[in-house]
XYZ file of C-alpha atoms in Angstrom:
588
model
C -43.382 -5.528 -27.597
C -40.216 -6.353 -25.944
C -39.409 -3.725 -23.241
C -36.678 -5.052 -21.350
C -33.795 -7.555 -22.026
C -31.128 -9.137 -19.603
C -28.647 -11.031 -20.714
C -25.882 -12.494 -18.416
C -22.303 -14.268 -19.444
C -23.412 -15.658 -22.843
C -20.935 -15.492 -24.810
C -18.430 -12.777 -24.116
C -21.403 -10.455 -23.319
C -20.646 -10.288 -19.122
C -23.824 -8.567 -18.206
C -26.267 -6.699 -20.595
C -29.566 -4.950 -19.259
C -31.518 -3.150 -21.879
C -34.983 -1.289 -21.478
C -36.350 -0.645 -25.297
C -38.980 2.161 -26.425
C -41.496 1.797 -29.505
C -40.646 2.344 -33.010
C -37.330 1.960 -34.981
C -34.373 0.977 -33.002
C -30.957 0.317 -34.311
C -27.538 -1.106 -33.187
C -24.320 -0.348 -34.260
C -19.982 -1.052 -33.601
C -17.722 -2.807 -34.599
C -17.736 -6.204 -36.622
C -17.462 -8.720 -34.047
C -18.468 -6.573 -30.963
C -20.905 -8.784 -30.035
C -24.181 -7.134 -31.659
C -25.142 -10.614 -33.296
C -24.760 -12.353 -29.858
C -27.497 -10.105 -28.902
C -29.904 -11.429 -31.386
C -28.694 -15.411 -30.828
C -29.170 -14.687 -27.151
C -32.588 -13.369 -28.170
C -33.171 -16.745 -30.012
C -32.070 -18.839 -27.291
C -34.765 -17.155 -25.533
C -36.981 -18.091 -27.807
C -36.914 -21.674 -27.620
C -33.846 -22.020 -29.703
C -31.325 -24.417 -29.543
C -29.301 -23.954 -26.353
C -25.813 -25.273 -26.130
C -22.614 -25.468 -23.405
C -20.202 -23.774 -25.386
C -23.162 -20.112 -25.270
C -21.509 -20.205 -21.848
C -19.151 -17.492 -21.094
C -15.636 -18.781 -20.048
C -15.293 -19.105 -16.289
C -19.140 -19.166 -16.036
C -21.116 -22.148 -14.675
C -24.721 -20.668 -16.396
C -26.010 -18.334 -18.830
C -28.733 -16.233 -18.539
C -31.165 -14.639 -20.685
C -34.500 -12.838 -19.520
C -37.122 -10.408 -21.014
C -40.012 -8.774 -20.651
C -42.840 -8.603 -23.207
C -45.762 -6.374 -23.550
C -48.584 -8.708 -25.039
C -49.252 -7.333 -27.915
C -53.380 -6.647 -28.536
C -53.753 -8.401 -32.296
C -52.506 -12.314 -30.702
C -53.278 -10.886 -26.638
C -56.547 -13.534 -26.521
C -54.029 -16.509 -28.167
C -51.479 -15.941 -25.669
C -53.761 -15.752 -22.281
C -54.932 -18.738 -23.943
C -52.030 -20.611 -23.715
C -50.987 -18.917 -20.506
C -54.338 -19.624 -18.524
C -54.342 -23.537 -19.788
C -50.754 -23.734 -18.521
C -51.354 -21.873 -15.629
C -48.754 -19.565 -16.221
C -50.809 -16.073 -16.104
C -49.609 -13.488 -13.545
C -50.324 -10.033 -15.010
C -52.628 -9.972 -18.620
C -50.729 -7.157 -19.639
C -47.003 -8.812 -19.761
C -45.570 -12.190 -19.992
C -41.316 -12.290 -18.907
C -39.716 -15.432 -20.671
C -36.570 -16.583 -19.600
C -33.871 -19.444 -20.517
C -30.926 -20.584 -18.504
C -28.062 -22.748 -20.219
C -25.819 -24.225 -18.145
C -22.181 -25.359 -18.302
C -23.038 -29.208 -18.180
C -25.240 -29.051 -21.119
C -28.776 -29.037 -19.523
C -31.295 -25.796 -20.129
C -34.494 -24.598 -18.018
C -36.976 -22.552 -19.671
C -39.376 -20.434 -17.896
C -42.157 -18.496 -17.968
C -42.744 -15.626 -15.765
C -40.674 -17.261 -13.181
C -42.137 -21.246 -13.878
C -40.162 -23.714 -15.876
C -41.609 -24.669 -19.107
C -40.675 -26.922 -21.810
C -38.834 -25.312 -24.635
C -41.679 -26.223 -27.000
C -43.918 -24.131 -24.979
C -41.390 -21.301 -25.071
C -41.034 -21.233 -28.755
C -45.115 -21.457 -28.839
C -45.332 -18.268 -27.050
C -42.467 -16.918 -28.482
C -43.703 -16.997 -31.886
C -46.481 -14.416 -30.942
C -43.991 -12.437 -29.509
C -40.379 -11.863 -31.813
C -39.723 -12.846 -35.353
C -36.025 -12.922 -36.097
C -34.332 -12.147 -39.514
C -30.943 -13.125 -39.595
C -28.090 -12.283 -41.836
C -28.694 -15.179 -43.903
C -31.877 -14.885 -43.842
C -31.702 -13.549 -47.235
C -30.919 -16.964 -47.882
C -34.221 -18.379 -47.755
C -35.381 -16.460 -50.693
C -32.918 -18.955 -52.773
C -34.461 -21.408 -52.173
C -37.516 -22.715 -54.386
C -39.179 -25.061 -51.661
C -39.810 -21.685 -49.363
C -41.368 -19.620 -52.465
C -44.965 -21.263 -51.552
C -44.705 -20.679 -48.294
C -44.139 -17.071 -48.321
C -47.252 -16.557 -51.119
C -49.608 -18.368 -49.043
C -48.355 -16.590 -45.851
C -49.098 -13.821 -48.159
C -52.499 -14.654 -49.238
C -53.023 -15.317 -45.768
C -52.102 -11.563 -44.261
C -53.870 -9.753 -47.040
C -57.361 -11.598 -45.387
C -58.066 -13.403 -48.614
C -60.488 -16.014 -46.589
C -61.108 -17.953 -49.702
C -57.557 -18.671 -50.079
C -57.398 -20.055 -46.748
C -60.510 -22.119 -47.154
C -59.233 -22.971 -50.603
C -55.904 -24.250 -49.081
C -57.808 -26.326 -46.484
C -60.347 -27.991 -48.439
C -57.061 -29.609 -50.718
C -55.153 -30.742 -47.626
C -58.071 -32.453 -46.748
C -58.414 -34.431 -49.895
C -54.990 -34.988 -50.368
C -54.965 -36.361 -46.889
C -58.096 -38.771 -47.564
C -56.255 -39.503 -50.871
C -52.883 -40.493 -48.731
C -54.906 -43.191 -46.787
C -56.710 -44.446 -49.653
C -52.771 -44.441 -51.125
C -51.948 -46.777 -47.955
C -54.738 -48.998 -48.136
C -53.872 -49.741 -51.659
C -50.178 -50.280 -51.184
C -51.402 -52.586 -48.463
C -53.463 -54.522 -49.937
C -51.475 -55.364 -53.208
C -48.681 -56.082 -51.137
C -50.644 -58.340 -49.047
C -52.221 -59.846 -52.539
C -48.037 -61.120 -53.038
C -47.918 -62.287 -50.084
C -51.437 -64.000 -49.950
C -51.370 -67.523 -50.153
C -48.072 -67.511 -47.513
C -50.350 -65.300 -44.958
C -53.322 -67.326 -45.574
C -51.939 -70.256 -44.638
C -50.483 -69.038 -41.126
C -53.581 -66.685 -40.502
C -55.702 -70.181 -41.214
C -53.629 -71.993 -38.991
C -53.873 -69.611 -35.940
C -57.556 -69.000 -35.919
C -57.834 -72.721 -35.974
C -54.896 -72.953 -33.227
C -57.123 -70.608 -31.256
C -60.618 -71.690 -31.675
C -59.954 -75.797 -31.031
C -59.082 -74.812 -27.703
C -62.387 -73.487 -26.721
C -61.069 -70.678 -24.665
C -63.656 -68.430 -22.147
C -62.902 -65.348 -20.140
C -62.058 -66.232 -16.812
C -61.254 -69.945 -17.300
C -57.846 -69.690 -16.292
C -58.618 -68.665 -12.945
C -61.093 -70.615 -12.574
C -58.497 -73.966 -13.633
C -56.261 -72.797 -10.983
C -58.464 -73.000 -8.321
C -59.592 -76.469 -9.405
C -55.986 -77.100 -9.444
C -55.451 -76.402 -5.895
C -58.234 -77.953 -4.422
C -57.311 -81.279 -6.304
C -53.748 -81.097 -5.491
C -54.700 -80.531 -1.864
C -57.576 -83.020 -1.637
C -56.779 -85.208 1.307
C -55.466 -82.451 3.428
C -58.617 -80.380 2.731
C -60.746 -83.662 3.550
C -58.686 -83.814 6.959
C -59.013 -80.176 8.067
C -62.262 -80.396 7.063
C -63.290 -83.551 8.573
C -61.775 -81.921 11.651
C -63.524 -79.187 12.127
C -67.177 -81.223 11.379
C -66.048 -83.654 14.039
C -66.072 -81.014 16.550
C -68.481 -79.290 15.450
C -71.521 -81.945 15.136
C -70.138 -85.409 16.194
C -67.920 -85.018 19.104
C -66.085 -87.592 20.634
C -65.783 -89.951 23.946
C -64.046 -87.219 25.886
C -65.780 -83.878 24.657
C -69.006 -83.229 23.464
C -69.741 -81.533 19.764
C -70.305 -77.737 19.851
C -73.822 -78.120 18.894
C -74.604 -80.445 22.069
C -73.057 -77.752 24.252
C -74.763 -75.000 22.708
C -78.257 -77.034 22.788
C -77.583 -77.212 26.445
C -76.981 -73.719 26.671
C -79.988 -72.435 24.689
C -82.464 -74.878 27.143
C -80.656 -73.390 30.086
C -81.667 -70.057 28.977
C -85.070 -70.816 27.407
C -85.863 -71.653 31.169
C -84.170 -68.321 32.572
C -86.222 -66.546 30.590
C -89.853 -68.178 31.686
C -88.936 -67.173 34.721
C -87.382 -63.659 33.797
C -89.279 -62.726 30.421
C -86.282 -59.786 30.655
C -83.664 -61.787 29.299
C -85.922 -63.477 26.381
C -83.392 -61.642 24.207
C -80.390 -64.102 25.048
C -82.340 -67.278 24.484
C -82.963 -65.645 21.518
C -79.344 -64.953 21.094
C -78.503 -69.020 21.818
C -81.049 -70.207 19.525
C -80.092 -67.916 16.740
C -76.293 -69.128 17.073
C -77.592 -72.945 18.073
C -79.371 -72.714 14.002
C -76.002 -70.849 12.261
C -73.840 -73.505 13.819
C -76.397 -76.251 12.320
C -75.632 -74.564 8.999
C -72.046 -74.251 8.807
C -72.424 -78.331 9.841
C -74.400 -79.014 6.896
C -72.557 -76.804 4.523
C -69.457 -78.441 5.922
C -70.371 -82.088 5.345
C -71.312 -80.933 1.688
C -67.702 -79.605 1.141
C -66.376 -82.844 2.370
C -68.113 -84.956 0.498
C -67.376 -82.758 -2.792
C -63.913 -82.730 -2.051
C -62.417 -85.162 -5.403
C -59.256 -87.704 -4.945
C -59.308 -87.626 -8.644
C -55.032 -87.616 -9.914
C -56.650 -87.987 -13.756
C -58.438 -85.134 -13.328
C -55.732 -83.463 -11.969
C -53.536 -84.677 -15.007
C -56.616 -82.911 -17.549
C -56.458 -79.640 -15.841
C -52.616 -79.214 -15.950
C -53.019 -79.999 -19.711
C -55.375 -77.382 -19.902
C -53.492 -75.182 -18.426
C -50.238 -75.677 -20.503
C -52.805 -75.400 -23.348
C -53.507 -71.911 -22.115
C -50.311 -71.113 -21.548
C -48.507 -72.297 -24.752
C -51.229 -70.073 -26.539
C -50.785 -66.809 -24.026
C -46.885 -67.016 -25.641
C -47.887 -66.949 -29.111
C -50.649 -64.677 -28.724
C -51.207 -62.880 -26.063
C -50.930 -62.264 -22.127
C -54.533 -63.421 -21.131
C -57.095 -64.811 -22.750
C -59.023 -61.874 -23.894
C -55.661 -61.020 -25.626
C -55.768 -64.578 -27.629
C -59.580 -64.322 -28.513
C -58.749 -60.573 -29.937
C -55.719 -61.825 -31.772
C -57.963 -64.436 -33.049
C -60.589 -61.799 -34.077
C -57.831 -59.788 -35.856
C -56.489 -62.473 -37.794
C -60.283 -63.406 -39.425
C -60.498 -59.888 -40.325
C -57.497 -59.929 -41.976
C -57.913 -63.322 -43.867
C -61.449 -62.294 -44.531
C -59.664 -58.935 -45.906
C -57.347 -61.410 -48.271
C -59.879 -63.523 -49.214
C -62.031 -60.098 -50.416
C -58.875 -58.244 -51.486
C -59.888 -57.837 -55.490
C -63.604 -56.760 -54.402
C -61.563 -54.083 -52.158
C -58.744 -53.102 -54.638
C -62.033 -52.165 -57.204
C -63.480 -50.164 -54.520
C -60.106 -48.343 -53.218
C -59.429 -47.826 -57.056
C -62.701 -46.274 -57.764
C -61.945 -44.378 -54.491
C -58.681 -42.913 -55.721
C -59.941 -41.974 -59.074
C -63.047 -39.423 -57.350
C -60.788 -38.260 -55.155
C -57.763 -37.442 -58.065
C -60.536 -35.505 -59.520
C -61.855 -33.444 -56.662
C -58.543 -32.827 -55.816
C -58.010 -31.340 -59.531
C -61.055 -29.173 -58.893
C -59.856 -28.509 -55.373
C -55.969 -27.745 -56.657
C -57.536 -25.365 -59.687
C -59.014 -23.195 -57.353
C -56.571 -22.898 -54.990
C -54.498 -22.125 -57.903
C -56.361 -19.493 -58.935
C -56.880 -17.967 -55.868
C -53.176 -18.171 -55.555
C -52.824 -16.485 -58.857
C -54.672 -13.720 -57.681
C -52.244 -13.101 -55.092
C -49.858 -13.370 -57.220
C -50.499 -10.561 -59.190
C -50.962 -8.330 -56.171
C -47.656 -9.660 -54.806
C -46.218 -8.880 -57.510
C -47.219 -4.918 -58.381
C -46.745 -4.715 -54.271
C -42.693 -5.826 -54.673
C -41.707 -3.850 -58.237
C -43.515 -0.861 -55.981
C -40.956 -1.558 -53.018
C -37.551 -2.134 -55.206
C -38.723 1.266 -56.884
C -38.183 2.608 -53.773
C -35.089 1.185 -53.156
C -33.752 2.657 -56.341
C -34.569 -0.545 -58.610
C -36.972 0.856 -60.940
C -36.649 -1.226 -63.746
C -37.189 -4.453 -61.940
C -39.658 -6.635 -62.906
C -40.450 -8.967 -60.031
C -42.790 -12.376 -61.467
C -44.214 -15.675 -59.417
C -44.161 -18.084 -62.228
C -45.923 -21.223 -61.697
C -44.744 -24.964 -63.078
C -47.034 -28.069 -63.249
C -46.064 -31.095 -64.324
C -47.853 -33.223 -66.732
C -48.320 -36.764 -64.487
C -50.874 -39.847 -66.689
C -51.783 -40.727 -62.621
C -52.009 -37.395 -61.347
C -55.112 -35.452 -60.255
C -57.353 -34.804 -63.057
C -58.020 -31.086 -64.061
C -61.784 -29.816 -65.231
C -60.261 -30.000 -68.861
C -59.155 -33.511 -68.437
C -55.345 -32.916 -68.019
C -53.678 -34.649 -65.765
C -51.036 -32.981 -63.388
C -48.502 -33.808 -60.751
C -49.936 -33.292 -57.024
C -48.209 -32.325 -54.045
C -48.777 -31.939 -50.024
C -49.723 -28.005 -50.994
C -51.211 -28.223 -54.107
C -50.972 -29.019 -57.660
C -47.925 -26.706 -58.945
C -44.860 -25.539 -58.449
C -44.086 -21.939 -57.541
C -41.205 -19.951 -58.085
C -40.104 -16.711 -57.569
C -38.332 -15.142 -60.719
C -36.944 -11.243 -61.325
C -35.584 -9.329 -64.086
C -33.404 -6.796 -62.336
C -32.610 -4.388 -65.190
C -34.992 -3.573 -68.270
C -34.529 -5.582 -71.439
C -33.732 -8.684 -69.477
C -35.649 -12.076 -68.950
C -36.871 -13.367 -65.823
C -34.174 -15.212 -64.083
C -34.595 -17.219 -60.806
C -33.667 -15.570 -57.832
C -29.873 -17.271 -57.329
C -29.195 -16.243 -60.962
C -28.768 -12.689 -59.521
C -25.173 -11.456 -59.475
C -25.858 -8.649 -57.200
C -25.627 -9.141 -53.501
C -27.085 -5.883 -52.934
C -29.943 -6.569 -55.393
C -30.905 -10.105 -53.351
C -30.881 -7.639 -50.632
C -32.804 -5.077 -51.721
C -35.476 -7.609 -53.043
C -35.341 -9.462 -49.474
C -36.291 -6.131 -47.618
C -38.568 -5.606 -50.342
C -40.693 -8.975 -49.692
C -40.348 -8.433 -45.953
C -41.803 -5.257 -46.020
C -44.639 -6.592 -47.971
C -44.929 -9.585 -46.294
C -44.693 -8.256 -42.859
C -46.755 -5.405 -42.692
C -50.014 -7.129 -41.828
C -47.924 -9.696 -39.520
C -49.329 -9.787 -35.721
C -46.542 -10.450 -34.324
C -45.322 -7.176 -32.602
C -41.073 -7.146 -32.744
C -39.070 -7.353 -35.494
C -35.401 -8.318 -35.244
C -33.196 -7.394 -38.550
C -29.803 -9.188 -37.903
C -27.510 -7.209 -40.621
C -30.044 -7.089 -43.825
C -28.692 -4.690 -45.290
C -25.254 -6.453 -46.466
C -24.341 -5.206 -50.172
C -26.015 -2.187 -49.746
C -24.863 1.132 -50.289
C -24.901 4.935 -47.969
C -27.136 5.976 -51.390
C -29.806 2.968 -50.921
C -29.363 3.433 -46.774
C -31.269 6.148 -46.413
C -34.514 5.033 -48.058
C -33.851 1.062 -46.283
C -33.542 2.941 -43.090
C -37.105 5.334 -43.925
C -39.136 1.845 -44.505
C -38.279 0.138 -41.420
C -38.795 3.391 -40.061
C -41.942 3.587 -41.165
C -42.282 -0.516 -40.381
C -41.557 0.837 -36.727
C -45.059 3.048 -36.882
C -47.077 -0.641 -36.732
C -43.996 -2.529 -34.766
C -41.154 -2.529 -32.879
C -38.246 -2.840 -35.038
C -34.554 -3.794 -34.042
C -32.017 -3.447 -36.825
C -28.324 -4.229 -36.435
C -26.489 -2.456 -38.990
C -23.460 -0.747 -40.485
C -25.238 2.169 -42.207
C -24.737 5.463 -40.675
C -27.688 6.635 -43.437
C -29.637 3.603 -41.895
C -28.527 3.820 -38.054
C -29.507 7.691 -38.541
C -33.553 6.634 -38.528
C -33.504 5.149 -35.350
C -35.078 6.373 -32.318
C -33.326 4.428 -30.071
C -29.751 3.994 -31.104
C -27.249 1.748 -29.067
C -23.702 1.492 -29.579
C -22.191 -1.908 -29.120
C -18.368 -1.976 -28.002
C -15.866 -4.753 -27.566
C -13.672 -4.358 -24.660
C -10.504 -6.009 -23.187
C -10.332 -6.024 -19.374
C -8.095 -7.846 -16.414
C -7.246 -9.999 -19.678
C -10.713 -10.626 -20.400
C -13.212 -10.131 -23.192
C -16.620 -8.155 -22.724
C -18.974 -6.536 -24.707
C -20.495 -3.249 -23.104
C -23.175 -1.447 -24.970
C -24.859 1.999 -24.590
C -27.573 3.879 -25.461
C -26.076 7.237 -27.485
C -27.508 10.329 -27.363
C -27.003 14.244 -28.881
C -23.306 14.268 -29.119
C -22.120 10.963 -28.331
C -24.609 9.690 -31.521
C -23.244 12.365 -33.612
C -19.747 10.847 -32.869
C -20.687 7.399 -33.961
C -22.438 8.028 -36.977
C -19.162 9.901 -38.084
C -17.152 7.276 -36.940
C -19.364 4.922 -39.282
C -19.005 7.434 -42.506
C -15.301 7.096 -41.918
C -13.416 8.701 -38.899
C -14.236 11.575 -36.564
C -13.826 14.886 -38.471
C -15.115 18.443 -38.925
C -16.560 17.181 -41.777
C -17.743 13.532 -41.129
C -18.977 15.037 -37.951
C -20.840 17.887 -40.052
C -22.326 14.986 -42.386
C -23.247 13.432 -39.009
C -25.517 16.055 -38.424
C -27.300 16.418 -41.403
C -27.805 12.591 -41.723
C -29.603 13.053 -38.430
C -31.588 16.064 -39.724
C -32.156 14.854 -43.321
C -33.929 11.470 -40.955
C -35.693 13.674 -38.765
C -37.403 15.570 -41.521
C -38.153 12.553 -42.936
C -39.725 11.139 -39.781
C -41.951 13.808 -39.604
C -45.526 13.802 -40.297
C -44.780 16.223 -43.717
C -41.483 14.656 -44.659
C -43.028 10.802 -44.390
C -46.304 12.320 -46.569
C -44.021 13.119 -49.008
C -41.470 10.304 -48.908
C -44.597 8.046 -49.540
């Protein structure tokens, strides 16, 4: 539940702060005061698009903040996201918060941490769901009608629908790849005898050359030491020289250190102390024979060899020309060289595929039939509940003789999913029909889709009808109504404003509205003004109370009077009665 909003210079709202109760809560002023600004600040909150020009003139940010009480039916999917985010502070309340500022950048946070604005709109969505004033709108439009009966299906429990819906959108999503495979392969079967030729020509390319891991490395030290031969030979021929052979003027290194390892051999007859050191000598006297040896092997492996020199540059150009065309090392090639067998092998089997994929597609178009039949039915059950649940609402709301219908279309497809009675039907993402939402709004007339209606006030009446129906099993806890009742009358307000009254027992309901037979339900009402100061716009708003609310709801029936103000008051007592435990017995 949202308990407290702050919103700073969005807009020409200056500086709102806002602490809301439980229940039904409703706004109402002037057109233009700035009461919708409240609700696309609340959106912006949400994750919604955030923009420069939300920034009040002369500001260099926007600000809008609020504080949520988690609500207990989606508490254990929200600590969930919180705790893998690390964003938990208090289990009990989350505060989001989104700051737009003048140079077109945002920063969403939550309690206190930035986010991204995907992860605000994913909490969010547990938290506020917004109607807006076109969001009547949505009803007009055929594509949503599925939608909303599956969200239906979905908040009346009906597991089997769910399951239903989920064991099609598997199918249909095995039947997609199978779709791909075939589309690739036929279009590969055009295209055959061109690919076969180059796929031939680079596995051949590839395998002449012979290629192992870790050749190249190994060439380029060959390379080096061929390039380098006769200096190698020289430094090495060096170092031997004074190490074993010596010359004229000095000794070799092993001559010296034979003298020294006697010398001490002798020192330590005669002081068995110091054995270790002749020890010492003669272990150093044997390494130094050993790095001769090994020495004298390198130098006479080193290779003046300019032709072999000439075959492992070849090599290497042969390695190099292929790492261009194929890849950056040689694991690279041979795996380019593996894919392109595969793929000729895949050409060369294509028709033995095509058969299989084709068999493939056929099971699959009929489970899918089964599949689509009984999620069809299932959705034909809720349907009819749907149904008997809306004509029940627009009673209500003084449309008795409405007849409200969810008419379902297939159509006929000769490659379509097969039915169990061997009919074959179009097949979709969501199943195997389409679904519409239809309405005769006066007795004696046919069913007519929803845009056929001339009635403004009828769309709306039948909009608050399927939200009431549609929301009442909804988690999520705060419900925003931006204007819904538009082309309604003071005769209909009073029974709009009793059901998202009684909408306010399971959530918290904001309603912005121009109903004083609406406004007069609400337990919280706030009065939104437009004001003109030092030559600037702002938008103040206020919580009314006792004589201050009676004064707006007469200034909504027409004017401040004796008699508006008397009408006033019993609009607030005719709600009151109404809100109470007898008067909502008997209004139900």
């Amino acid at each position: 539940m949202l308990t407290e909003l702050h919103i700073e210079n969005f807009a020409i709202i200056e500086r709102l702060d806002l602490q809301f109760s439980d229940g039904l809560i409703t706004f109402t002023g002037e057109t233009g005061a700035g009461k919708s600004i409240i609700v696309d600040a609340v959106e912006t909150l949400l994750g919604g698009r955030a923009e420069a020009v939300q920034v009040r003139a002369g500001a260099e940010r926007a600000n809008v903040e609020a504080v949520f009480r988690i609500p207990q039916l989606s508490r254990q999917a929200i600590l969930e996201v919180l705790e893998r985010e690390d964003l938990l502070d208090d289990p009990n309340y989350v505060t989001l918060g989104r700051e737009v500022r003048l140079n077109g950048r945002n920063v969403a946070r939550i309690n206190g941490r930035s986010v991204s604005a995907g992860l605000l709109r994913e909490i969010g969505e547990f938290l506020v769901d917004v109607h807006g004033q076109s969001e009547h709108l949505s009803l007009l439009r055929v594509n949503q009608h599925l939608g909303l009966l599956d969200r239906y299906a979905s908040t009346s429990k009906d597991s089997a629908a769910i399951q239903a819906l989920r064991d099609y959108q598997s199918l249909y999503t095995r039947l997609q790849q199978v779709e791909h495979e075939l589309a690739e392969i036929r279009q590969a079967e055009r295209d055959a005898a061109r690919r076969s030729d180059m796929l031939s020509y680079q596995i051949n390319e590839i395998e002449m050359a012979r290629l192992q891991p870790g050749e190249e490395q190994l060439l380029r030290e060959e390379r080096n030491r061929l390039a380098n031969a006769e200096g190698l030979s020289t430094l090495a021929q060096q170092a031997l020289t004074a190490l074993d052979e010596g010359m004229p003027e000095a000794p070799a290194a092993t001559d010296l250190l034979g003298q020294v390892a006697d010398a001490l051999e002798a020192l330590a007859r005669l002081d068995p102390s110091q054995a270790s050191l002749f020890e010492t000598a003669q272990a150093v006297f044997e390494n130094l024979g050993d790095l001769a040896r090994n020495l004298r092997e390198y130098l006479e492996g080193i290779e003046f060899n300019p032709r072999r020199l000439d075959q492992v540059e070849e090599r290497l150009g042969l390695i190099h020309s292929l790492k261009r065309k194929y890849g950056d090392s040689i694991p690279e090639i041979l795996e380019f060289a593996a894919n392109a067998r595969r793929q000729l092998d895949q050409i060369t089997h294509a028709a033995e595929r095509l058969q299989e994929l084709e068999a493939e597609r056929e099971r699959l178009l009929t489970r899918l039939g089964e599949a689509g039949e009984q999620l069809s039915l299932r959705r034909q059950s809720a349907a009819a509940t749907l149904e008997k649940a809306i004509e029940s609402e627009l009673a209500d709301l003084h449309m008795s003789g409405a007849r409200f219908k969810v008419e379902f279309q297939r159509q006929p497809d000769l490659d379509g999913a097969r039915l169990p009675d061997g009919q074959r039907v179009a097949y979709y993402p969501f199943g195997i029909e389409r679904i519409e939402f239809l309405i005769a709004p006066n007795p004696g007339e046919g069913y007519k889709p929803l845009a056929k209606i001339a009635s403004g006030g009828e769309t709306s009446r039948l909009m608050l009808a399927l939200k009431n129906v549609l929301v009442q099993a909804d988690p999520v806890p705060t419900l925003i109504f931006d204007e819904i009742d538009q082309g309604i009358g003071g005769r209909v307000g009073a029974i709009v404003g009793q059901k998202l009254w009684q909408l306010g027992r399971q959530h918290q309901v904001l309603c912005i509205t121009h109903l004083p037979q609406l406004a007069a339900f609400g337990e919280q009402h706030y009065h939104v003004e437009k004001l003109v100061q030092a030559n600037r716009t702002v938008t103040r708003i206020k919580l009314l109370q006792g004589e201050e609310r009676i004064a707006e709801l007469a200034q909504m029936l027409g004017g401040v009077s004796e008699s508006t103000l008397q009408s006033a008051r019993e609009l607030l007592a005719a709600a009151q009665a109404q809100q109470s435990p007898a008067g909502s017995k008997t209004a139900s």
